[in-house]
Amino acid sequence: MTANASARARGTRRGRRIAAGRTGLTGLAVLALLVGSGSTGPHSAGAAAPAKPHLRGHEPAADWPIANGDLSNTRATTRTPINSKTVRDLKVKWRLPLTGKPTFAGLMASNPIVVGGTVYAIDLNSNVYAVDKETGRVRWKREFDDPSVGPNGVAYRHGLLLGTTFTSAFALDARTGRTVWSRHLIDAGKGGVDVAPQVYGRTVVVSTVPSTFGTYVPGTMGTVWALDIATGKPKWSFNTVKDGDLWGHPEINSGGGLWFPPAIDSQGRIFLAVGNPAPMPGTPEYPNGSSRPGPNLYTNSLVALDGRTGKLLWYRQALPHDIRDYDLQISPILTTVPIRGKKTGIVIVAGKMGKVFAYRADDGEPLWTRSVGIHLNDEGPLPNEPVTIYPGVLGGVETPMASAEGRVFVPWVDLPSEMSATGGMSYPGTDGGRGGLAAVDTRTGKVQWQRALPQMPLGAATVTNDVVFCPTYDGRVFAFDTRTGKTLWTATTPAGINSFPAVSGDTLLVGAGVAGDSKEAQPALIAYSLEAERPHT
C-alpha cells in the first residue's frame, strides 16, 4: 500500500518476494471517493467508555501535539533555539530503551509528540508511553500488546491522548493513561488501522486500510472515520473506493485507505492522500490489474472533503490504475504561494511513484509536478517477464515531507523491484537502498538543492528554523542547512531509524527502533539536547 507496508518490510535485511495481491508497503508506513457523510457503517459499534471524559479548558503548552506538528503537516517549528549555528551542540540527553517483541518493522515507527513537559510515544505493539522530557523517566505506560504495521502514532487534545491499535481507535487520560473510550473500527483479518490520528476541534480522524501486515484482503476497502473526541462515536465516514463496488470484482480486488494523517485548513477542509488498489501487479487470470479496469478511483488520489460533514468537495488522481504499488500516501502539506500576484493556498502531496504534486487548495487545479530519485520502467503496462523498475515497492517518497520558508523538503528512496504483469513483486533487501533529500521551491516545483544519502531516508524530514533533519534507516541522523544543503551535524544512533523526529524547545527526539539482524543494536527513544550531556537513563 504505502509507506506502511514499506516501512514494515524494512525490518528485513534479506530479499523478499511479495505475492500478487499483496501490498508493497508504504513506508510503514502509509494513503476519493464515495460520499459517506452521516454514515456509520458496519464497524461503528465500540466499547462503552469506562471513564467519563473531561475536556479541559486550560491546555498545557503543546510543543508538538500531533504527528506532523500542526494541522498543515509542515513538520516545521521556529519555537526552538536549534538552528544552523547551534545544531552542532546537540548531544544525547537521555535514552529510553525500547523493549518487547519486534514486529517486522521493528519496535517503533511513529512520531513522538510533546505536551507540557511530557513526551508521548507509541510502539509497534500499540503500547503507549508517557515520558518526562527532562529525565527520560517513564511516568506511565499503557499496554495494548496489539502488533501494528505502523506508522501509527498518537495525538493530544483537551487532556486526551488519542491513538489506535490495529483494529480500534482509543482515547486515554493524558495524566494517567486510563482508558476513556475505545472504538472498534475493523475486524481482525479484514484489514487494519495504521494511521496516526489527526485531531481538529472536537473531531478525531482515523482510517482503516485493506491489508493485514502486507497482505491485501479481497473485498476490503479503506474507510476514513471522523469520531467525536469525547465519546469516540462516529460523526461521519468516507469510503475511499468510489461507489464501493471494488471495480466489479470484490472477490479479488481491494484498495484505498490512509497511511498518514490528513491536513486540515482554516476553512475546515480536510485533505486526504489515498493509498493504492490491489491486487498488483496482477494475477495469471487478470494481468496488469485487469480485474479492476478503469482508473480505480479514488486510489492514489488527493481528496478534499468538508471536515464537518465528510462530503466530497473535489479530488485529483495522481496515478490512475496503479499496477506498481505506487501509493499517493504522504501527508498533504498546506502552504501559500503567490499566483498571479495573489496569495493562494496550495496542497503539496507525494507518494511512492517518486513524484511530488502541487494543487490549488480551493479547487484542485494542478500547479506543478516534480520527480525525485531514479526512474526506470515506471510507466505503462508491465511485460510478462520480470523487469526491473525504479522506484520499487519500497522506493519513491516513503515518509513525510516538511515545509518552511518557501521550500518543501522531500526525502526519497532509491530501491528497485522486479515485477511482471501476472506475478508478484520482489526487491533486493534493504541493504542496497539509497536515497536523498531535495529542497523544492513550493511556487515553481524547481529543485533548489539535493543531497545524496548513504542509506534509505525512512525517518521523515523535520525543520527547526534554518535546519532540516533527515534520519536514515541505518541509524544516522543528518542535519542540513535549509538554504544550501550544507551538512551541519550528524549523529549515529544505536539502532536503525524507521520513525520520525519531533522537536520541543532545545530537544530533538528520535526513535531508533529497528534492530534488524544486528545483535549489537539497542533500540531506544533518544533525546538530543543543546544542554550539557547528562548521564543516560
Coordinates of C-alpha atoms in Angstrom, one line a residue:
M1 CA 0.0 0.0 0.0
T2 CA 2.0 2.9 1.1
A3 CA 4.8 3.7 3.3
N4 CA 3.3 1.5 5.8
A5 CA 3.9 -1.8 4.3
S6 CA 7.1 -0.4 3.0
A7 CA 8.3 0.5 6.3
R8 CA 7.3 -2.7 7.7
A9 CA 9.3 -4.6 5.2
R10 CA 12.2 -2.5 6.3
G11 CA 12.7 -4.9 9.2
T12 CA 14.4 -7.4 7.0
R13 CA 17.9 -7.4 5.5
R14 CA 17.1 -10.2 3.1
G15 CA 15.4 -10.0 -0.3
R16 CA 11.6 -10.7 -0.2
R17 CA 9.0 -11.7 -2.7
I18 CA 5.5 -10.3 -2.3
A19 CA 2.8 -12.4 -3.9
A20 CA 0.3 -10.9 -6.3
G21 CA -2.4 -9.3 -4.4
R22 CA -0.2 -8.2 -1.6
T23 CA 0.9 -4.7 -0.9
G24 CA 4.4 -3.5 -1.1
L25 CA 4.3 -1.4 1.8
T26 CA 4.1 2.2 2.5
G27 CA 6.8 3.4 4.5
L28 CA 5.3 1.7 7.0
A29 CA 4.2 3.2 6.9
V30 CA 1.0 5.0 4.7
L31 CA -2.9 6.5 1.9
A32 CA -11.6 9.8 -3.2
L33 CA -14.2 8.9 -3.0
L34 CA -17.7 7.9 -2.2
V35 CA -19.5 10.4 -0.1
G36 CA -20.1 8.8 3.3
S37 CA -21.4 11.7 5.3
G38 CA -23.7 10.7 8.1
S39 CA -22.9 7.1 7.6
T40 CA -21.6 4.9 10.5
G41 CA -21.3 1.7 8.7
P42 CA -20.9 -1.9 10.0
H43 CA -17.9 -1.1 12.2
S44 CA -19.3 1.8 14.1
A45 CA -20.1 -0.1 17.3
G46 CA -17.5 0.4 20.0
A47 CA -16.8 -0.3 23.6
A48 CA -18.6 1.8 26.2
A49 CA -16.3 4.4 27.8
P50 CA -15.0 3.2 31.1
A51 CA -14.2 6.7 32.2
K52 CA -16.2 9.9 31.8
P53 CA -14.1 12.3 29.6
H54 CA -13.3 15.8 30.8
L55 CA -12.4 18.2 28.1
R56 CA -10.2 20.8 29.7
G57 CA -10.4 24.4 29.1
H58 CA -6.8 25.2 30.1
E59 CA -4.3 23.2 28.0
P60 CA -0.7 22.7 28.8
A61 CA 1.9 24.0 26.4
A62 CA 1.9 21.8 23.3
D63 CA 5.3 21.9 21.5
W64 CA 4.5 19.0 19.1
P65 CA 0.9 17.8 19.9
I66 CA 0.2 15.8 16.7
A67 CA 2.2 13.6 14.4
N68 CA 3.3 16.2 11.9
G69 CA 3.5 19.1 14.4
D70 CA 0.5 21.1 13.1
L71 CA -2.7 20.7 11.1
S72 CA -0.9 21.8 7.9
N73 CA 1.5 18.9 8.3
T74 CA 4.5 21.2 7.8
R75 CA 6.7 19.3 10.3
A76 CA 8.5 22.7 11.0
T77 CA 8.9 24.8 14.1
T78 CA 10.6 28.1 14.9
R79 CA 9.9 27.8 18.7
T80 CA 13.3 26.3 19.3
P81 CA 16.9 27.6 19.8
I82 CA 18.1 24.8 17.5
N83 CA 19.4 26.5 14.3
S84 CA 22.3 26.4 11.9
K85 CA 24.6 28.0 14.5
T86 CA 23.7 25.8 17.5
V87 CA 22.8 22.5 16.0
R88 CA 26.4 21.3 16.3
D89 CA 26.0 21.4 20.1
L90 CA 23.3 18.8 20.2
K91 CA 24.2 15.9 22.5
V92 CA 22.5 12.9 23.9
K93 CA 20.5 13.8 27.0
W94 CA 18.8 10.5 27.6
R95 CA 17.9 7.2 26.1
L96 CA 14.7 5.2 26.8
P97 CA 15.3 1.6 25.9
L98 CA 12.6 0.1 23.6
T99 CA 11.7 -3.5 24.6
G100 CA 9.2 -6.1 23.7
K101 CA 8.7 -8.3 20.7
P102 CA 9.6 -6.5 17.4
T103 CA 7.1 -6.6 14.5
F104 CA 8.6 -6.9 11.0
A105 CA 9.1 -3.1 11.0
G106 CA 10.9 -3.1 14.3
L107 CA 9.8 -1.6 17.7
M108 CA 8.9 2.0 16.8
A109 CA 7.8 3.6 13.5
S110 CA 5.8 6.6 14.8
N111 CA 6.4 10.3 15.6
P112 CA 6.6 11.1 19.3
I113 CA 4.7 14.1 20.5
V114 CA 5.4 16.6 23.3
V115 CA 2.9 18.4 25.5
G116 CA 3.7 20.3 28.7
G117 CA 7.0 18.6 29.5
T118 CA 5.8 15.1 28.7
V119 CA 6.8 13.1 25.7
Y120 CA 4.1 10.6 24.5
A121 CA 5.0 7.8 22.2
I122 CA 3.5 4.5 20.9
D123 CA 5.4 1.4 19.8
L124 CA 4.6 -1.1 17.1
N125 CA 2.8 -3.3 19.7
S126 CA 0.4 -0.4 20.3
N127 CA 1.8 0.2 23.8
V128 CA 1.8 3.9 24.9
Y129 CA 4.4 5.7 27.0
A130 CA 4.3 9.0 28.9
V131 CA 7.9 10.1 29.5
D132 CA 9.4 13.0 31.4
K133 CA 11.0 15.2 28.7
E134 CA 13.8 16.3 31.0
T135 CA 14.9 13.0 32.5
G136 CA 13.6 10.3 30.2
R137 CA 11.8 8.5 33.1
V138 CA 8.5 6.8 32.3
R139 CA 5.6 8.3 34.1
W140 CA 3.1 5.7 32.9
K141 CA 2.8 3.0 30.3
R142 CA -0.5 1.7 28.8
E143 CA 0.0 -1.8 27.3
F144 CA -2.3 -3.0 24.5
D145 CA 0.1 -5.6 23.0
D146 CA -1.6 -5.4 19.6
P147 CA 1.0 -5.5 16.8
S148 CA 0.7 -2.9 14.1
V149 CA 2.3 -2.4 10.7
G150 CA 2.7 1.3 11.5
P151 CA 3.5 4.1 11.1
N152 CA 0.7 4.6 13.8
G153 CA 1.2 7.4 16.3
V154 CA -0.6 9.4 19.0
A155 CA -2.2 12.9 19.2
Y156 CA -3.1 15.2 22.1
R157 CA -6.1 17.5 22.6
H158 CA -8.3 18.5 25.6
G159 CA -6.4 16.4 28.1
L160 CA -6.9 13.3 26.0
L161 CA -4.3 11.2 24.2
L162 CA -5.7 9.7 21.0
G163 CA -4.2 6.6 19.3
T164 CA -5.0 3.4 17.6
T165 CA -4.4 -0.3 17.9
F166 CA -4.6 -2.5 14.7
T167 CA -8.4 -2.7 14.9
S168 CA -9.5 0.2 17.1
A169 CA -9.2 3.8 18.0
F170 CA -8.9 4.9 21.6
A171 CA -8.6 7.9 24.0
L172 CA -6.6 7.8 27.2
D173 CA -6.4 10.3 30.0
A174 CA -3.1 12.0 29.3
R175 CA -2.3 12.3 33.0
T176 CA -2.8 8.7 34.0
G177 CA -3.0 6.5 30.9
R178 CA -6.5 5.4 31.9
T179 CA -8.8 4.4 29.0
V180 CA -11.6 7.0 28.4
W181 CA -13.1 5.3 25.4
S182 CA -12.4 2.7 22.7
R183 CA -14.0 2.4 19.3
H184 CA -13.8 -0.8 17.2
L185 CA -13.2 0.0 13.5
I186 CA -12.5 -3.2 11.7
D187 CA -12.5 -6.9 12.4
A188 CA -9.2 -8.8 12.7
G189 CA -8.2 -10.4 9.5
K190 CA -10.3 -7.9 7.4
G191 CA -7.7 -5.2 7.3
G192 CA -6.2 -2.9 9.9
V193 CA -5.5 0.6 11.2
D194 CA -2.0 2.0 10.8
V195 CA -2.5 5.8 10.7
A196 CA -1.7 8.3 13.4
P197 CA -4.9 10.2 14.5
Q198 CA -5.5 13.7 13.2
V199 CA -7.4 16.0 15.6
Y200 CA -9.3 19.2 14.9
G201 CA -11.9 20.9 17.1
R202 CA -13.8 18.1 18.8
T203 CA -13.1 15.6 16.0
V204 CA -10.6 12.7 15.6
V205 CA -9.9 11.4 12.1
V206 CA -8.5 7.9 11.6
S207 CA -8.6 5.4 8.7
T208 CA -8.7 1.7 8.1
V209 CA -6.6 0.0 5.4
P210 CA -7.5 -3.1 3.4
S211 CA -4.4 -5.1 4.3
T212 CA -3.0 -7.0 7.2
F213 CA 0.8 -6.9 7.5
G214 CA 1.3 -6.6 3.8
T215 CA -1.4 -8.9 2.6
Y216 CA -4.4 -7.3 0.9
V217 CA -7.8 -8.7 1.9
P218 CA -10.2 -9.2 -1.1
G219 CA -13.4 -7.3 -0.7
T220 CA -12.0 -4.8 1.8
M221 CA -11.9 -1.0 1.3
G222 CA -10.1 1.6 3.3
T223 CA -12.6 3.8 5.2
V224 CA -11.9 7.2 6.8
W225 CA -13.7 7.8 10.2
A226 CA -14.4 11.0 11.9
L227 CA -15.0 10.3 15.6
D228 CA -16.3 12.5 18.5
I229 CA -13.3 13.3 20.7
A230 CA -15.2 13.0 23.9
T231 CA -17.0 9.7 23.2
G232 CA -15.5 8.0 20.1
K233 CA -18.9 7.9 18.4
P234 CA -18.8 8.3 14.6
K235 CA -19.7 11.7 13.2
W236 CA -19.3 10.6 9.6
S237 CA -17.4 8.1 7.5
F238 CA -16.0 8.2 3.9
N239 CA -15.3 5.2 1.7
T240 CA -12.1 5.7 -0.3
V241 CA -13.3 3.4 -3.0
K242 CA -15.7 5.2 -5.3
D243 CA -19.2 3.7 -5.3
G244 CA -18.0 0.9 -3.1
D245 CA -18.2 -1.8 -5.8
L246 CA -14.4 -2.5 -6.0
W247 CA -14.5 -2.1 -9.7
G248 CA -16.6 -5.1 -10.5
H249 CA -14.6 -7.9 -8.7
P250 CA -15.0 -7.7 -4.9
E251 CA -13.9 -11.3 -4.7
I252 CA -10.5 -10.3 -5.9
N253 CA -10.0 -6.6 -5.5
S254 CA -9.4 -4.2 -2.6
G255 CA -7.8 -0.8 -2.0
G256 CA -7.7 2.7 -0.6
G257 CA -7.3 3.9 3.0
L258 CA -4.9 6.4 4.6
W259 CA -1.4 5.6 6.0
F260 CA -0.5 9.1 7.2
P261 CA -2.6 11.9 8.8
P262 CA -4.6 14.2 6.6
A263 CA -4.3 18.0 6.5
I264 CA -6.9 20.5 7.8
D265 CA -7.1 24.1 6.6
S266 CA -8.6 27.2 8.3
Q267 CA -11.9 26.7 6.3
G268 CA -12.4 23.3 7.7
R269 CA -11.5 21.4 4.6
I270 CA -9.8 18.0 5.1
F271 CA -7.2 16.8 2.6
L272 CA -6.6 13.0 2.3
A273 CA -3.8 11.2 0.4
V274 CA -5.2 7.8 -0.5
G275 CA -3.3 4.5 -1.0
N276 CA -3.2 2.1 -3.9
P277 CA -5.6 -0.6 -5.3
A278 CA -5.0 -4.3 -5.3
P279 CA -4.1 -6.9 -6.4
M280 CA -0.9 -5.8 -8.1
P281 CA 0.7 -6.0 -10.5
G282 CA -2.0 -8.6 -11.4
T283 CA -2.8 -12.3 -11.4
P284 CA -2.3 -15.0 -14.1
E285 CA -6.0 -14.7 -14.9
Y286 CA -6.0 -10.9 -14.7
P287 CA -2.6 -9.5 -15.7
N288 CA -1.8 -5.8 -15.2
G289 CA -4.7 -5.3 -12.8
S290 CA -7.3 -6.2 -15.4
S291 CA -9.6 -7.5 -12.6
R292 CA -10.1 -3.8 -11.8
P293 CA -10.5 -2.0 -15.1
G294 CA -10.5 1.8 -15.3
P295 CA -8.8 4.4 -13.1
N296 CA -9.8 2.7 -9.8
L297 CA -11.0 5.8 -8.0
Y298 CA -10.3 7.1 -5.5
T299 CA -7.0 5.3 -5.0
N300 CA -3.7 7.2 -5.5
S301 CA -5.7 10.4 -5.2
L302 CA -5.7 13.7 -3.3
V303 CA -9.2 14.1 -1.9
A304 CA -10.7 17.2 -0.4
L305 CA -13.7 16.8 2.0
D306 CA -15.9 19.1 4.1
G307 CA -14.4 18.4 7.6
R308 CA -17.8 18.9 9.2
T309 CA -19.9 16.5 7.1
G310 CA -17.4 14.3 5.2
K311 CA -18.9 15.3 1.9
L312 CA -16.7 15.3 -1.2
L313 CA -15.5 18.7 -2.4
W314 CA -13.1 17.6 -5.1
Y315 CA -10.4 15.0 -6.0
R316 CA -7.4 14.7 -8.2
Q317 CA -6.0 11.3 -9.1
A318 CA -2.2 11.4 -9.4
L319 CA -1.9 7.9 -10.9
P320 CA -4.9 6.1 -12.4
H321 CA -5.0 2.3 -12.5
D322 CA -1.8 1.7 -10.4
I323 CA -0.1 -1.6 -11.0
R324 CA 3.3 -0.9 -9.3
D325 CA 2.2 -0.3 -5.7
Y326 CA 2.7 3.5 -6.2
D327 CA 0.6 4.9 -3.3
L328 CA -0.1 8.6 -3.0
Q329 CA 0.3 8.2 0.7
I330 CA 2.3 11.0 2.2
S331 CA 0.5 13.5 4.4
P332 CA -0.5 16.5 2.3
I333 CA 1.2 19.8 3.2
L334 CA -0.8 23.1 3.2
T335 CA 1.1 26.3 2.4
T336 CA 0.6 29.5 0.4
V337 CA 2.3 30.8 -2.8
P338 CA 1.7 33.9 -5.0
I339 CA -0.4 33.1 -8.0
R340 CA -1.0 36.0 -10.4
G341 CA 0.0 38.4 -7.6
K342 CA -2.4 36.9 -5.1
K343 CA -1.5 34.9 -2.0
T344 CA -3.1 31.5 -2.7
G345 CA -3.5 28.3 -0.6
I346 CA -2.0 25.2 -2.2
V347 CA -1.7 21.5 -1.2
I348 CA 1.6 19.6 -1.8
V349 CA 1.5 15.8 -1.8
A350 CA 3.8 12.9 -2.8
G351 CA 4.0 9.2 -2.9
K352 CA 5.8 6.0 -3.8
M353 CA 5.8 6.8 -7.5
G354 CA 8.7 9.2 -6.7
K355 CA 6.8 12.3 -7.6
V356 CA 5.7 15.5 -5.7
F357 CA 2.5 17.2 -6.8
A358 CA 1.1 20.7 -6.1
Y359 CA -2.6 21.7 -6.4
R360 CA -4.7 24.7 -5.6
A361 CA -6.5 24.1 -2.3
D362 CA -9.8 25.6 -3.4
D363 CA -10.5 23.5 -6.5
G364 CA -7.6 21.1 -7.0
E365 CA -6.2 22.8 -10.1
P366 CA -2.8 21.2 -10.9
L367 CA 0.1 23.6 -10.5
W368 CA 3.3 21.5 -10.9
T369 CA 4.8 18.0 -10.7
R370 CA 8.4 17.2 -9.7
S371 CA 10.1 13.8 -10.0
V372 CA 12.8 12.8 -7.4
G373 CA 15.2 9.9 -7.4
I374 CA 15.8 7.2 -10.0
H375 CA 13.0 6.3 -12.5
L376 CA 13.1 3.2 -14.7
N377 CA 10.2 1.3 -16.3
D378 CA 7.8 3.1 -14.1
E379 CA 5.0 3.8 -16.6
G380 CA 2.7 1.7 -18.8
P381 CA 1.8 -2.0 -18.7
L382 CA 4.3 -4.5 -17.4
P383 CA 5.7 -7.3 -19.6
N384 CA 5.0 -11.0 -18.9
E385 CA 8.7 -11.5 -17.9
P386 CA 10.0 -9.8 -14.8
V387 CA 11.6 -6.3 -15.4
T388 CA 13.5 -4.0 -13.1
I389 CA 11.6 -0.9 -12.0
Y390 CA 12.5 2.3 -10.1
P391 CA 11.0 3.3 -7.8
G392 CA 10.4 -0.2 -6.5
V393 CA 7.8 -1.2 -3.9
L394 CA 9.9 0.3 -1.1
G395 CA 11.0 3.3 -3.1
G396 CA 9.9 6.8 -4.0
V397 CA 8.7 9.1 -1.3
E398 CA 8.1 6.8 1.6
T399 CA 7.8 9.0 4.6
P400 CA 6.6 12.6 5.4
M401 CA 8.0 15.8 3.9
A402 CA 8.5 19.1 5.7
S403 CA 7.9 22.7 4.5
A404 CA 9.2 26.1 5.6
E405 CA 10.2 29.4 4.0
G406 CA 9.0 28.6 0.5
R407 CA 10.6 25.2 0.3
V408 CA 9.3 21.7 0.7
F409 CA 11.9 19.1 1.8
V410 CA 11.4 15.7 0.1
P411 CA 13.2 12.5 1.3
W412 CA 13.3 9.9 -1.4
V413 CA 14.3 6.2 -1.6
D414 CA 16.1 4.5 -4.5
L415 CA 15.5 0.8 -4.2
P416 CA 14.5 -1.3 -7.3
S417 CA 11.9 -4.1 -7.6
E418 CA 11.4 -6.9 -10.1
M419 CA 7.8 -7.0 -11.5
S420 CA 5.8 -8.8 -14.2
A421 CA 2.3 -8.4 -15.5
T422 CA 1.0 -11.6 -13.7
G423 CA 3.4 -12.3 -10.9
G424 CA 4.3 -10.8 -7.6
M425 CA 6.9 -8.2 -6.7
S426 CA 10.4 -8.8 -5.4
Y427 CA 13.1 -6.5 -4.1
P428 CA 16.7 -7.0 -3.2
G429 CA 16.6 -6.3 0.6
T430 CA 17.2 -3.0 2.3
D431 CA 21.0 -3.0 2.5
G432 CA 21.1 -1.9 -1.1
G433 CA 18.7 1.0 -0.6
R434 CA 20.0 4.6 -1.0
G435 CA 18.2 7.9 -1.5
G436 CA 18.4 11.6 -0.8
L437 CA 16.8 14.8 0.3
A438 CA 15.6 17.5 -2.1
A439 CA 14.7 21.1 -1.4
V440 CA 11.9 22.0 -3.8
D441 CA 10.5 25.5 -4.5
T442 CA 6.9 25.5 -3.4
R443 CA 5.9 28.1 -6.0
T444 CA 7.6 26.5 -9.1
G445 CA 8.4 22.9 -8.2
K446 CA 12.1 23.5 -9.1
V447 CA 14.8 21.7 -7.2
Q448 CA 16.9 24.3 -5.3
W449 CA 19.3 21.7 -3.9
Q450 CA 19.6 18.0 -3.3
R451 CA 21.8 15.8 -1.2
A452 CA 22.5 12.1 -1.7
L453 CA 22.3 9.9 1.4
P454 CA 24.2 6.7 2.1
Q455 CA 21.0 4.7 3.1
M456 CA 17.3 4.9 2.8
P457 CA 15.8 8.0 4.4
L458 CA 12.8 6.4 6.2
G459 CA 12.7 8.9 9.1
A460 CA 10.8 11.9 7.5
A461 CA 12.1 15.4 7.2
T462 CA 11.8 17.8 10.2
V463 CA 12.7 21.6 10.1
T464 CA 13.8 23.7 13.0
N465 CA 14.4 27.3 11.9
D466 CA 17.1 27.0 9.2
V467 CA 17.9 23.4 9.8
V468 CA 16.3 20.3 8.2
F469 CA 16.8 16.9 9.9
C470 CA 16.6 13.7 7.9
P471 CA 17.3 10.3 9.5
T472 CA 18.3 7.2 7.6
Y473 CA 17.5 3.5 8.0
D474 CA 21.0 2.6 9.2
G475 CA 20.6 4.7 12.3
R476 CA 22.2 8.0 11.3
V477 CA 20.6 11.5 11.7
F478 CA 21.7 14.2 9.3
A479 CA 21.1 18.0 9.7
F480 CA 21.4 20.2 6.6
D481 CA 21.2 23.9 6.1
T482 CA 17.8 24.6 4.6
R483 CA 19.1 27.2 2.2
T484 CA 22.2 25.5 0.8
G485 CA 22.0 21.8 1.7
K486 CA 25.3 22.0 3.6
T487 CA 25.8 19.3 6.2
L488 CA 25.7 20.9 9.7
W489 CA 25.6 17.9 12.1
T490 CA 25.4 14.1 12.1
A491 CA 24.7 11.6 14.8
T492 CA 24.7 7.8 14.9
T493 CA 22.0 6.0 17.0
P494 CA 22.3 2.5 18.5
A495 CA 19.7 1.0 16.1
G496 CA 18.0 1.6 12.7
I497 CA 15.5 4.5 12.3
N498 CA 12.1 3.9 10.9
S499 CA 10.3 6.6 12.9
F500 CA 10.0 10.4 12.7
P501 CA 11.7 13.1 14.7
A502 CA 9.9 15.7 16.9
V503 CA 11.3 18.9 18.4
S504 CA 10.5 20.6 21.7
G505 CA 12.4 23.6 22.9
D506 CA 16.1 22.7 22.7
T507 CA 15.4 19.0 22.4
L508 CA 15.3 16.7 19.3
L509 CA 13.5 13.4 19.8
V510 CA 14.4 10.4 17.6
G511 CA 13.0 6.9 17.8
A512 CA 15.6 4.3 16.8
G513 CA 13.5 1.1 16.8
V514 CA 15.0 -1.2 14.2
A515 CA 17.4 -3.9 15.3
G516 CA 17.3 -5.9 12.1
D517 CA 19.8 -8.8 12.2
S518 CA 22.2 -6.9 14.4
K519 CA 22.9 -8.4 17.8
E520 CA 24.6 -5.2 18.9
A521 CA 21.6 -2.9 18.2
Q522 CA 20.0 -1.2 21.2
P523 CA 16.6 0.2 20.1
A524 CA 15.7 3.4 22.0
L525 CA 13.8 6.6 22.0
I526 CA 16.6 9.2 22.2
A527 CA 16.6 12.8 23.3
Y528 CA 19.3 15.1 21.9
S529 CA 19.7 18.5 23.7
L530 CA 21.7 21.7 23.4
E531 CA 22.3 21.3 27.2
A532 CA 25.4 19.6 28.5
E533 CA 25.3 15.9 28.3
R534 CA 23.7 14.1 31.3
P535 CA 24.0 10.5 32.5
H536 CA 21.9 8.3 30.3
T537 CA 18.9 6.5 31.8

